[in-house]
Short mmCIF file of C-alpha atoms in Angstrom, two decimals:
data_model
loop_
_atom_site.label_atom_id
_atom_site.label_comp_id
_atom_site.label_asym_id
_atom_site.label_seq_id
_atom_site.Cartn_x
_atom_site.Cartn_y
_atom_site.Cartn_z
CA UNK A 1 0.12 -0.08 -0.05
CA UNK A 2 3.08 2.29 0.76
CA UNK A 3 4.48 2.05 -2.77
CA UNK A 4 0.82 2.68 -4.08
CA UNK A 5 0.39 5.82 -2.35
CA UNK A 6 3.74 6.97 -3.32
CA UNK A 7 3.68 6.15 -6.81
CA UNK A 8 0.32 6.70 -8.00
CA UNK A 9 -0.78 9.56 -5.26
CA UNK A 10 2.60 10.87 -5.23
CA UNK A 11 2.88 11.21 -1.69
CA UNK A 12 6.06 11.53 0.46
CA UNK A 13 7.23 8.70 2.60
CA UNK A 14 6.93 9.93 5.59
CA UNK A 15 3.29 11.58 4.46
CA UNK A 16 2.18 7.97 3.07
CA UNK A 17 3.41 6.01 6.52
CA UNK A 18 1.65 8.43 8.46
CA UNK A 19 -1.48 8.09 6.30
CA UNK A 20 -1.28 4.39 6.97
CA UNK A 21 0.01 4.62 10.49
CA UNK A 22 -3.37 6.79 11.36
CA UNK A 23 -5.93 4.33 9.19
CA UNK A 24 -4.11 1.49 10.85
CA UNK A 25 -4.97 3.16 14.73
CA UNK A 26 -8.52 3.96 13.49
CA UNK A 27 -9.57 0.43 12.70
CA UNK A 28 -7.83 -1.00 15.25
CA UNK A 29 -9.60 1.77 17.72
CA UNK A 30 -12.88 0.90 16.36
CA UNK A 31 -12.94 -2.38 17.89
CA UNK A 32 -13.94 -0.71 20.98
CA UNK A 33 -17.18 0.58 19.46
CA UNK A 34 -17.70 -2.81 18.14
CA UNK A 35 -17.09 -4.40 21.48
CA UNK A 36 -19.19 -2.11 22.99
CA UNK A 37 -22.18 -2.33 20.78
CA UNK A 38 -21.94 -6.81 20.97
CA UNK A 39 -21.44 -6.59 24.47
CA UNK A 40 -24.01 -4.32 25.49
CA UNK A 41 -26.53 -4.01 22.41
CA UNK A 42 -26.74 -6.22 19.55
CA UNK A 43 -24.68 -9.83 20.17
CA UNK A 44 -21.47 -10.88 18.73
CA UNK A 45 -23.24 -12.63 15.79
CA UNK A 46 -25.34 -9.27 14.64
CA UNK A 47 -22.09 -7.21 14.96
CA UNK A 48 -19.95 -9.62 13.29
CA UNK A 49 -22.21 -9.67 10.67
CA UNK A 50 -22.99 -5.89 10.03
CA UNK A 51 -18.91 -5.65 10.38
CA UNK A 52 -18.59 -8.25 7.64
CA UNK A 53 -20.75 -6.45 5.08
CA UNK A 54 -19.11 -2.72 6.00
CA UNK A 55 -15.84 -4.12 4.74
CA UNK A 56 -17.34 -4.81 1.15
CA UNK A 57 -17.80 -1.01 0.35
CA UNK A 58 -15.37 1.13 -1.25
CA UNK A 59 -11.67 -0.47 -1.28
CA UNK A 60 -9.37 2.16 -2.03
CA UNK A 61 -9.85 3.70 -4.89
CA UNK A 62 -7.62 4.30 -7.79
CA UNK A 63 -6.17 7.60 -8.99
CA UNK A 64 -6.69 6.94 -12.49
CA UNK A 65 -11.02 7.10 -11.01
CA UNK A 66 -10.06 10.71 -11.57
CA UNK A 67 -8.81 10.22 -15.30
CA UNK A 68 -5.28 10.60 -13.93
CA UNK A 69 -2.48 8.31 -13.90
CA UNK A 70 -0.04 9.66 -12.27
CA UNK A 71 -0.94 12.36 -9.99
CA UNK A 72 1.60 15.41 -9.23
CA UNK A 73 -0.37 16.36 -6.21
CA UNK A 74 -3.57 14.67 -4.83
CA UNK A 75 -6.64 16.86 -5.37
CA UNK A 76 -8.85 17.26 -2.27
CA UNK A 77 -11.49 15.29 -3.82
CA UNK A 78 -9.04 12.34 -4.53
CA UNK A 79 -8.05 12.48 -0.90
CA UNK A 80 -11.27 12.53 -0.02
CA UNK A 81 -12.89 9.15 -1.63
CA UNK A 82 -9.05 7.19 -0.24
CA UNK A 83 -10.03 8.81 3.20
CA UNK A 84 -13.49 7.80 3.19
CA UNK A 85 -12.44 4.46 1.53
CA UNK A 86 -10.05 3.59 4.62
CA UNK A 87 -12.60 4.97 7.18
CA UNK A 88 -15.53 2.56 5.58
CA UNK A 89 -12.80 -0.69 5.67
CA UNK A 90 -11.93 0.58 9.38
CA UNK A 91 -15.27 0.45 10.28
CA UNK A 92 -16.05 -3.47 9.52
CA UNK A 93 -12.93 -4.52 10.80
CA UNK A 94 -13.57 -2.51 14.09
CA UNK A 95 -17.10 -4.35 14.43
CA UNK A 96 -15.00 -7.83 13.24
CA UNK A 97 -12.08 -7.96 15.42
CA UNK A 98 -13.21 -7.69 18.59
CA UNK A 99 -16.15 -9.74 18.30
CA UNK A 100 -15.23 -13.10 16.14
CA UNK A 101 -12.52 -14.39 18.26
CA UNK A 102 -14.87 -14.35 21.16
CA UNK A 103 -17.90 -15.52 19.25
CA UNK A 104 -15.55 -18.45 18.25
CA UNK A 105 -15.05 -19.09 21.91
CA UNK A 106 -18.57 -19.24 22.44
CA UNK A 107 -18.76 -22.28 20.23
CA UNK A 108 -16.11 -23.83 22.18
CA UNK A 109 -16.20 -22.76 25.65
CA UNK A 110 -17.85 -25.40 28.28
CA UNK A 111 -16.85 -25.10 31.61
CA UNK A 112 -17.94 -28.55 32.31
CA UNK A 113 -15.40 -29.77 30.11
CA UNK A 114 -12.27 -31.04 32.13
CA UNK A 115 -9.84 -30.41 29.02
CA UNK A 116 -11.93 -26.83 28.40
CA UNK A 117 -8.51 -24.73 29.39
CA UNK A 118 -6.43 -26.90 26.83
CA UNK A 119 -9.31 -26.36 24.30
CA UNK A 120 -9.39 -22.62 24.55
CA UNK A 121 -5.72 -22.20 24.45
CA UNK A 122 -5.76 -24.61 21.22
CA UNK A 123 -8.34 -22.23 19.96
CA UNK A 124 -6.52 -19.01 20.34
CA UNK A 125 -3.14 -20.41 18.93
CA UNK A 126 -5.06 -21.64 15.27
CA UNK A 127 -7.23 -18.46 15.41
CA UNK A 128 -4.51 -16.80 15.37
CA UNK A 129 -2.84 -19.09 12.84
CA UNK A 130 -5.52 -18.83 10.16
CA UNK A 131 -5.09 -14.69 10.27
CA UNK A 132 -1.80 -15.51 9.24
CA UNK A 133 -2.34 -17.85 6.55
CA UNK A 134 -4.70 -15.27 5.14
CA UNK A 135 -2.10 -12.83 5.41
CA UNK A 136 0.28 -14.85 3.57
CA UNK A 137 -2.32 -15.03 0.57
CA UNK A 138 -2.60 -11.15 0.97
CA UNK A 139 1.27 -10.86 1.05
CA UNK A 140 2.17 -13.24 -1.94
CA UNK A 141 -0.79 -13.84 -4.31
CA UNK A 142 -2.24 -10.57 -3.96
CA UNK A 143 0.79 -8.61 -3.92
CA UNK A 144 1.97 -10.50 -7.25
CA UNK A 145 -1.57 -9.92 -9.18
CA UNK A 146 -1.44 -6.31 -8.22
CA UNK A 147 2.25 -6.15 -9.51
CA UNK A 148 1.37 -8.10 -12.44
CA UNK A 149 -2.20 -6.96 -14.08
CA UNK A 150 -2.46 -3.73 -12.06
CA UNK A 151 -4.25 -1.75 -8.91
CA UNK A 152 -7.81 -2.54 -10.63
CA UNK A 153 -7.10 -6.35 -10.08
CA UNK A 154 -5.50 -6.52 -7.25
CA UNK A 155 -7.99 -4.37 -5.27
CA UNK A 156 -10.91 -6.26 -7.09
CA UNK A 157 -10.27 -9.80 -5.69
CA UNK A 158 -10.28 -9.09 -2.40
CA UNK A 159 -13.75 -7.82 -2.62
CA UNK A 160 -14.87 -11.10 -4.34
CA UNK A 161 -13.25 -13.10 -1.34
CA UNK A 162 -15.02 -11.22 1.13
CA UNK A 163 -18.63 -11.83 -0.50
CA UNK A 164 -17.73 -15.17 -0.32
CA UNK A 165 -17.05 -14.89 3.28
CA UNK A 166 -20.21 -13.01 4.33
CA UNK A 167 -22.41 -15.49 2.74
CA UNK A 168 -20.70 -18.31 4.18
CA UNK A 169 -20.92 -16.92 7.77
CA UNK A 170 -24.72 -15.81 7.31
CA UNK A 171 -25.45 -19.55 6.04
CA UNK A 172 -24.55 -21.17 9.02
CA UNK A 173 -26.32 -18.69 11.31
CA UNK A 174 -28.84 -21.32 12.43
CA UNK A 175 -26.17 -23.62 13.78
CA UNK A 176 -23.99 -21.11 16.04
CA UNK A 177 -24.14 -20.33 19.40
CA UNK A 178 -25.68 -17.14 20.23
CA UNK A 179 -25.05 -15.20 23.27
CA UNK A 180 -27.15 -12.56 24.06
CA UNK A 181 -26.49 -8.93 25.01
CA UNK A 182 -26.42 -8.17 28.74
CA UNK A 183 -26.34 -4.59 30.33
CA UNK A 184 -23.94 -1.97 29.22
CA UNK A 185 -20.72 -2.44 30.22
CA UNK A 186 -19.85 1.30 30.44
CA UNK A 187 -23.12 2.29 31.92
CA UNK A 188 -21.80 -0.08 34.93
CA UNK A 189 -18.48 0.98 35.33
CA UNK A 190 -19.38 4.66 35.07
CA UNK A 191 -22.04 3.61 37.95
CA UNK A 192 -18.95 2.02 39.67
CA UNK A 193 -16.92 5.64 39.84
CA UNK A 194 -20.15 7.70 40.75
CA UNK A 195 -21.22 5.67 43.84
CA UNK A 196 -17.55 5.43 44.77
CA UNK A 197 -17.43 9.24 44.39
CA UNK A 198 -20.72 10.02 46.38
CA UNK A 199 -19.36 7.63 49.50
CA UNK A 200 -15.53 9.42 49.62
CA UNK A 201 -16.25 10.32 53.12
CA UNK A 202 -17.12 7.13 54.76
CA UNK A 203 -14.62 4.51 56.11
CA UNK A 204 -14.40 0.98 54.72
CA UNK A 205 -15.58 -1.57 57.04
CA UNK A 206 -12.44 -3.74 58.48
CA UNK A 207 -12.88 -7.08 57.00
CA UNK A 208 -16.70 -8.09 56.88
CA UNK A 209 -17.83 -9.16 53.57
CA UNK A 210 -21.54 -8.56 54.82
CA UNK A 211 -21.01 -4.72 54.33
CA UNK A 212 -20.75 -5.11 50.64
CA UNK A 213 -23.64 -5.82 48.19
CA UNK A 214 -23.64 -9.17 46.31
CA UNK A 215 -26.20 -9.10 43.24
CA UNK A 216 -28.63 -11.89 43.59
CA UNK A 217 -27.93 -12.54 39.76
CA UNK A 218 -23.92 -13.13 40.15
CA UNK A 219 -21.82 -15.33 42.31
CA UNK A 220 -20.16 -14.59 45.06
CA UNK A 221 -16.45 -12.57 45.39
CA UNK A 222 -14.04 -11.38 46.97
CA UNK A 223 -12.46 -7.83 47.12
CA UNK A 224 -8.97 -7.05 47.03
CA UNK A 225 -7.28 -4.18 48.49
CA UNK A 226 -5.59 -2.87 44.90
CA UNK A 227 -7.98 0.13 44.09
CA UNK A 228 -9.60 0.43 47.51
CA UNK A 229 -11.38 3.74 47.10
CA UNK A 230 -13.85 1.58 44.27
CA UNK A 231 -14.75 -0.40 47.02
CA UNK A 232 -16.93 1.96 48.38
CA UNK A 233 -19.13 1.67 45.72
CA UNK A 234 -20.35 -1.61 46.77
CA UNK A 235 -20.60 -0.84 50.49
CA UNK A 236 -24.08 -0.84 52.11
CA UNK A 237 -25.16 1.79 54.11
CA UNK A 238 -28.71 1.16 55.04
CA UNK A 239 -29.84 -2.37 53.98
CA UNK A 240 -33.45 -0.91 54.23
CA UNK A 241 -33.03 1.94 51.91
CA UNK A 242 -30.01 0.55 49.57
CA UNK A 243 -31.64 -3.02 48.89
CA UNK A 244 -35.20 -3.69 47.62
CA UNK A 245 -37.10 -6.39 48.57
CA UNK A 246 -36.41 -8.28 45.61
CA UNK A 247 -32.42 -8.38 46.38
CA UNK A 248 -31.75 -5.70 43.96
CA UNK A 249 -30.08 -2.37 44.47
CA UNK A 250 -32.80 0.69 44.78
CA UNK A 251 -30.36 3.09 43.28
CA UNK A 252 -27.46 1.38 40.96
CA UNK A 253 -25.78 4.85 40.83
CA UNK A 254 -25.50 4.92 44.80
CA UNK A 255 -24.68 0.93 45.27
CA UNK A 256 -23.11 -1.21 43.11
CA UNK A 257 -22.51 -5.14 43.07
CA UNK A 258 -19.01 -6.58 44.04
CA UNK A 259 -19.06 -7.70 40.69
CA UNK A 260 -19.46 -4.61 38.95
CA UNK A 261 -16.22 -3.38 41.29
CA UNK A 262 -14.36 -6.50 40.66
CA UNK A 263 -14.85 -6.09 36.53
CA UNK A 264 -13.63 -2.73 36.89
CA UNK A 265 -10.98 -3.45 38.62
CA UNK A 266 -10.03 -6.16 36.69
CA UNK A 267 -9.85 -3.73 33.19
CA UNK A 268 -7.55 -1.37 35.46
CA UNK A 269 -5.42 -4.47 36.69
CA UNK A 270 -4.67 -5.42 33.27
CA UNK A 271 -3.96 -2.17 31.84
CA UNK A 272 -0.02 -2.03 32.51
CA UNK A 273 0.41 -5.06 31.25
CA UNK A 274 -1.64 -4.54 28.17
CA UNK A 275 0.28 -1.09 27.69
CA UNK A 276 3.54 -3.01 27.52
CA UNK A 277 2.35 -4.75 23.89
CA UNK A 278 2.27 -1.54 22.37
CA UNK A 279 6.19 -1.22 21.19
CA UNK A 280 6.02 -4.82 19.88
CA UNK A 281 3.34 -3.85 17.36
CA UNK A 282 5.14 0.15 16.85
CA UNK A 283 8.13 -2.69 15.77
CA UNK A 284 5.74 -4.68 13.54
CA UNK A 285 4.61 -1.64 11.84
CA UNK A 286 7.85 -0.77 10.03
CA UNK A 287 6.83 -2.76 6.84
CA UNK A 288 6.47 0.59 4.81
CA UNK A 289 10.18 0.91 5.30
CA UNK A 290 11.13 -2.40 4.50
CA UNK A 291 9.40 -2.65 1.61
CA UNK A 292 10.96 0.71 -0.06
CA UNK A 293 14.69 -1.04 1.25
CA UNK A 294 13.70 -4.36 -0.25
CA UNK A 295 12.89 -2.08 -3.46
CA UNK A 296 16.30 -1.40 -3.60
CA UNK A 297 17.66 -4.73 -3.69
CA UNK A 298 18.36 -8.04 -5.72
CA UNK A 299 15.06 -9.60 -5.04
CA UNK A 300 15.59 -12.83 -7.35
CA UNK A 301 15.59 -16.48 -5.49
CA UNK A 302 16.52 -18.18 -9.01
CA UNK A 303 17.36 -16.23 -11.97
CA UNK A 304 13.67 -16.31 -13.40
CA UNK A 305 12.03 -15.79 -9.99
CA UNK A 306 11.78 -12.42 -8.63
CA UNK A 307 9.85 -11.75 -5.06
CA UNK A 308 7.67 -8.35 -5.22
CA UNK A 309 9.06 -5.87 -2.50
CA UNK A 310 5.77 -6.10 -0.68
CA UNK A 311 6.07 -9.65 -0.33
CA UNK A 312 8.75 -10.25 2.38
CA UNK A 313 6.33 -9.61 5.29
CA UNK A 314 5.29 -13.09 4.03
CA UNK A 315 8.50 -14.66 5.70
CA UNK A 316 7.16 -13.06 8.98
CA UNK A 317 3.73 -14.69 8.69
CA UNK A 318 5.33 -17.92 7.57
CA UNK A 319 6.86 -17.82 10.48
CA UNK A 320 4.52 -17.26 13.07
CA UNK A 321 2.24 -20.07 11.39
CA UNK A 322 4.74 -22.53 11.32
CA UNK A 323 5.94 -21.77 15.31
CA UNK A 324 2.40 -21.70 16.43
CA UNK A 325 1.50 -25.10 14.81
CA UNK A 326 4.89 -26.38 16.05
CA UNK A 327 4.22 -24.86 19.56
CA UNK A 328 0.82 -26.38 19.34
CA UNK A 329 1.10 -29.89 18.34
CA UNK A 330 4.76 -30.84 19.42
CA UNK A 331 5.85 -28.75 22.57
CA UNK A 332 2.80 -28.59 24.31
CA UNK A 333 2.36 -32.35 24.35
CA UNK A 334 6.08 -32.65 25.28
CA UNK A 335 5.70 -30.14 28.62
CA UNK A 336 2.46 -32.12 29.40
CA UNK A 337 4.14 -35.53 29.21
CA UNK A 338 7.40 -34.44 31.61
CA UNK A 339 5.67 -32.45 33.66
CA UNK A 340 2.20 -33.45 34.10
CA UNK A 341 0.85 -30.45 33.65
CA UNK A 342 -1.61 -29.59 30.97
CA UNK A 343 -1.17 -27.01 28.58
CA UNK A 344 2.21 -24.51 27.24
CA UNK A 345 4.25 -22.13 28.82
CA UNK A 346 1.82 -19.38 30.96
CA UNK A 347 0.76 -16.26 28.73
CA UNK A 348 3.50 -13.94 31.29
CA UNK A 349 6.15 -15.79 30.24
CA UNK A 350 5.72 -16.14 26.45
CA UNK A 351 4.91 -11.97 26.65
CA UNK A 352 8.47 -11.26 27.59
CA UNK A 353 10.02 -13.68 25.44
CA UNK A 354 8.18 -11.70 22.46
CA UNK A 355 9.51 -8.29 24.19
CA UNK A 356 12.81 -9.51 23.85
CA UNK A 357 12.17 -11.13 20.00
CA UNK A 358 11.28 -7.36 18.91
CA UNK A 359 14.56 -5.73 20.47
CA UNK A 360 16.38 -8.35 18.75
CA UNK A 361 14.61 -7.72 15.39
CA UNK A 362 15.18 -3.77 15.69
CA UNK A 363 18.66 -4.41 16.62
CA UNK A 364 19.20 -6.42 13.13
CA UNK A 365 17.11 -4.14 11.08
CA UNK A 366 19.84 -1.24 12.19
CA UNK A 367 22.70 -3.53 11.08
CA UNK A 368 21.05 -4.76 7.78
CA UNK A 369 20.20 -1.03 6.70
CA UNK A 370 23.63 0.13 7.76
CA UNK A 371 25.34 -2.26 5.72
CA UNK A 372 22.63 -1.85 2.58
CA UNK A 373 23.28 1.82 2.72
CA UNK A 374 26.66 1.57 2.71
CA UNK A 375 26.69 -0.67 -0.44
CA UNK A 376 24.59 1.65 -2.02
CA UNK A 377 26.73 5.00 -1.29
CA UNK A 378 30.07 2.72 -2.17
CA UNK A 379 28.02 2.01 -6.25
CA UNK A 380 27.50 5.64 -6.21
CA UNK A 381 23.59 5.17 -6.55
CA UNK A 382 22.08 8.16 -5.14
CA UNK A 383 18.82 7.31 -6.09
CA UNK A 384 16.45 4.00 -5.04
CA UNK A 385 16.70 2.44 -7.82
CA UNK A 386 17.19 -1.55 -7.77
CA UNK A 387 20.49 -2.69 -8.56
CA UNK A 388 22.22 -2.39 -5.60
CA UNK A 389 24.55 -5.35 -5.39
CA UNK A 390 22.92 -7.05 -1.81
CA UNK A 391 20.22 -9.60 -1.93
CA UNK A 392 17.02 -8.94 -0.07
CA UNK A 393 16.92 -11.99 1.49
CA UNK A 394 19.48 -10.52 4.34
CA UNK A 395 15.99 -8.92 5.35
CA UNK A 396 14.69 -12.68 6.09
CA UNK A 397 16.17 -12.73 9.64
CA UNK A 398 14.68 -9.98 10.79
CA UNK A 399 11.17 -10.95 9.54
CA UNK A 400 11.79 -13.91 11.25
CA UNK A 401 12.24 -12.38 14.75
CA UNK A 402 9.47 -10.13 14.38
CA UNK A 403 7.19 -13.06 13.16
CA UNK A 404 8.27 -15.01 16.64
CA UNK A 405 7.47 -11.93 18.48
CA UNK A 406 4.33 -11.81 17.27
CA UNK A 407 3.55 -15.02 17.95
CA UNK A 408 5.07 -15.18 21.92
CA UNK A 409 3.56 -11.65 22.71
CA UNK A 410 0.01 -11.80 21.17
CA UNK A 411 -1.28 -14.96 21.24
CA UNK A 412 0.40 -14.34 25.24
CA UNK A 413 -1.51 -11.14 26.05
CA UNK A 414 -5.02 -12.43 24.47
CA UNK A 415 -4.86 -15.32 26.43
CA UNK A 416 -3.61 -13.18 29.55
CA UNK A 417 -6.62 -10.58 28.90
CA UNK A 418 -8.98 -13.87 28.27
CA UNK A 419 -8.21 -15.42 31.79
CA UNK A 420 -8.01 -12.13 33.30
CA UNK A 421 -11.33 -10.19 32.37
CA UNK A 422 -14.69 -11.76 33.68
CA UNK A 423 -16.67 -13.89 31.05
CA UNK A 424 -18.88 -10.70 30.32
CA UNK A 425 -15.78 -8.85 28.96
CA UNK A 426 -15.02 -11.69 26.69
CA UNK A 427 -15.53 -9.37 23.56
CA UNK A 428 -13.39 -6.48 25.23
CA UNK A 429 -10.74 -8.93 24.98
CA UNK A 430 -9.63 -8.41 21.10
CA UNK A 431 -10.83 -5.23 21.55
CA UNK A 432 -8.41 -4.29 24.48
CA UNK A 433 -5.72 -5.89 22.33
CA UNK A 434 -6.45 -3.60 19.04
CA UNK A 435 -7.04 -0.60 21.01
CA UNK A 436 -3.01 -1.54 21.78
CA UNK A 437 -2.25 -1.78 17.93
CA UNK A 438 -4.26 1.27 17.82
CA UNK A 439 -2.04 3.53 20.32
CA UNK A 440 1.01 1.63 18.37
CA UNK A 441 -0.45 3.39 14.99
CA UNK A 442 -1.42 7.05 16.29
CA UNK A 443 2.44 6.64 18.18
CA UNK A 444 4.34 5.57 15.52
CA UNK A 445 2.59 7.72 13.12
CA UNK A 446 3.82 10.94 15.70
CA UNK A 447 7.32 9.23 15.95
CA UNK A 448 7.92 9.32 12.51
CA UNK A 449 6.78 12.98 12.03
CA UNK A 450 8.83 13.89 14.87
CA UNK A 451 11.73 11.96 13.58
CA UNK A 452 11.43 13.85 10.11
CA UNK A 453 11.16 17.50 11.69
CA UNK A 454 14.21 16.88 14.07
CA UNK A 455 16.36 15.56 12.21
CA UNK A 456 15.64 17.65 8.95
CA UNK A 457 15.90 20.70 11.25
CA UNK A 458 18.20 23.05 9.83
CA UNK A 459 17.93 21.92 5.89
CA UNK A 460 19.59 18.89 6.66
CA UNK A 461 18.67 15.37 5.33
CA UNK A 462 16.02 13.92 7.24
CA UNK A 463 16.68 10.29 8.66
CA UNK A 464 13.78 9.42 6.99
CA UNK A 465 13.93 11.07 3.68
CA UNK A 466 11.81 9.52 0.52
CA UNK A 467 15.31 8.72 -0.84
CA UNK A 468 16.67 6.15 1.73
CA UNK A 469 19.88 6.34 0.28
CA UNK A 470 20.35 9.77 1.33
CA UNK A 471 18.59 9.31 4.68
CA UNK A 472 19.44 7.33 8.07
CA UNK A 473 16.86 4.51 8.33
CA UNK A 474 19.48 2.73 10.35
CA UNK A 475 19.70 5.45 13.20
CA UNK A 476 16.01 5.17 13.33
CA UNK A 477 15.67 1.56 13.42
CA UNK A 478 18.48 1.91 16.61
CA UNK A 479 15.74 4.31 18.33
CA UNK A 480 13.39 2.15 17.90
CA UNK A 481 15.80 -0.66 19.32
CA UNK A 482 16.68 1.32 22.17
CA UNK A 483 12.75 1.80 23.03
CA UNK A 484 12.06 -1.83 23.35
CA UNK A 485 15.02 -2.63 25.70
CA UNK A 486 13.50 0.36 27.92
CA UNK A 487 9.86 -1.23 27.15
CA UNK A 488 10.92 -4.78 28.36
CA UNK A 489 12.26 -3.31 31.70
CA UNK A 490 8.92 -1.50 32.39
CA UNK A 491 7.28 -4.78 31.74
CA UNK A 492 9.48 -6.48 34.46
CA UNK A 493 8.73 -4.15 36.49
CA UNK A 494 4.96 -5.11 35.62
CA UNK A 495 5.71 -8.44 36.77
CA UNK A 496 7.09 -7.93 40.31
CA UNK A 497 3.20 -5.97 41.09
CA UNK A 498 1.16 -8.51 39.13
CA UNK A 499 2.93 -11.56 41.06
CA UNK A 500 2.01 -9.47 44.38
CA UNK A 501 -1.29 -9.36 43.52
CA UNK A 502 -1.89 -12.60 42.37
CA UNK A 503 -0.65 -13.56 45.94
CA UNK A 504 -3.61 -10.88 47.31
CA UNK A 505 -6.06 -12.28 45.48
CA UNK A 506 -5.58 -16.16 46.86
CA UNK A 507 -5.60 -14.83 50.46
CA UNK A 508 -8.57 -12.72 50.21
CA UNK A 509 -10.59 -15.53 48.25
CA UNK A 510 -9.75 -17.93 50.88
CA UNK A 511 -10.73 -15.30 53.66
CA UNK A 512 -13.63 -14.58 52.11
CA UNK A 513 -14.96 -17.97 52.02
CA UNK A 514 -14.11 -18.66 55.68
CA UNK A 515 -16.11 -15.61 56.27
CA UNK A 516 -18.89 -16.68 54.27
CA UNK A 517 -18.83 -20.44 56.30
#
């Protein structure tokens, strides 16, 4: 897509990269809206159906739609059509992404099944693997068609495939398990905040579960000391005034249930762990620059087979899919056989491994770009012409590391969120995960513009010059490597606090069970 924007819309590399980052951020950020509508109003099946149909409309338009083949400058009308197309796709993706994985989990999740944990773990792995497989098709076959037959056919084929996908999904409607929407989670969260503020001057009771309101529709739960001020939201002041004869709160804006407070605490508690994923996603979003780098190099595998510059990310996806299959079908059974414990590595451990691999990938990217640029300068090639005497296959190792980083960190984070958040927030698992991708998109756009402005200050050549042989992409990659190292240290601090909280939860639950007995 970056080549399309630069070649057809004649955008600078910084502008094109920023536009793609903002589009990615919007499409992932809208996942929160999709999750909210799904869990609170329409249900997952309906939201997935709406999102799938929305994705069919207005694929990114061709520049020759306005009878222009090579645009000197895009007109406002051309940009409007392009941005509107991006926005429509983003809306569809925002509705599908958070609900599809939770909708699939609804079909398999059974608490009565003793193997439920292993089934769900395998489901998350293979869900991510299928995304990888579709990405392989997109970055190989579709990119080849775009290069060989043009943008019109290249954009038309995904429309046909999406029509087939929507039809197949809707035809299976009668066979699905459809979980009904519950009351708005956001409303419940606001009620907790309002009730806690109203009771801010009241002292909390000491070690007595009987002072806290348990909804008759939910299971009894214990409160922890984390975010202790929120505990006041479910504290009973006057039983006759606060609770109706049917057992429900007379005013939900003054008295909330323990379940509501626990749900909000669960969400707040996972925020630090979730935020550590942002840098990994930012590292994964460097395809725009990598595409331009490989475009200047020898991309032949054999004398007559040349890989399109936009297809090199397929090595990352292939690595991801192969690792998931190897991990799920080989490593996990071996671990279970020798330890006697089902399941694979803990989600937190996998997230940490992913962070390390992400930093290593950025270091390798910086080294590879330094070598590539040096060869280009030695050959006295001031332009970005594809004649540098260096094989683009040198970029494969960094894609392999990024694929492993994504496999470890992303799946680990999704499993972590799914295990930490209440069942009623299952659609929010992917929404929260994709929100991190959204934040990384916004942050990436800001970072690219800041680096461009700072490094070109005073008339100098920007690190991110459209002519990458004159720029310094290697310095940019070194900056990302440094940020990844800082992020890993931040992750280690989070783990220490998380382990202490887990110990407290177990102690509180044991104490609560004793009091109830």
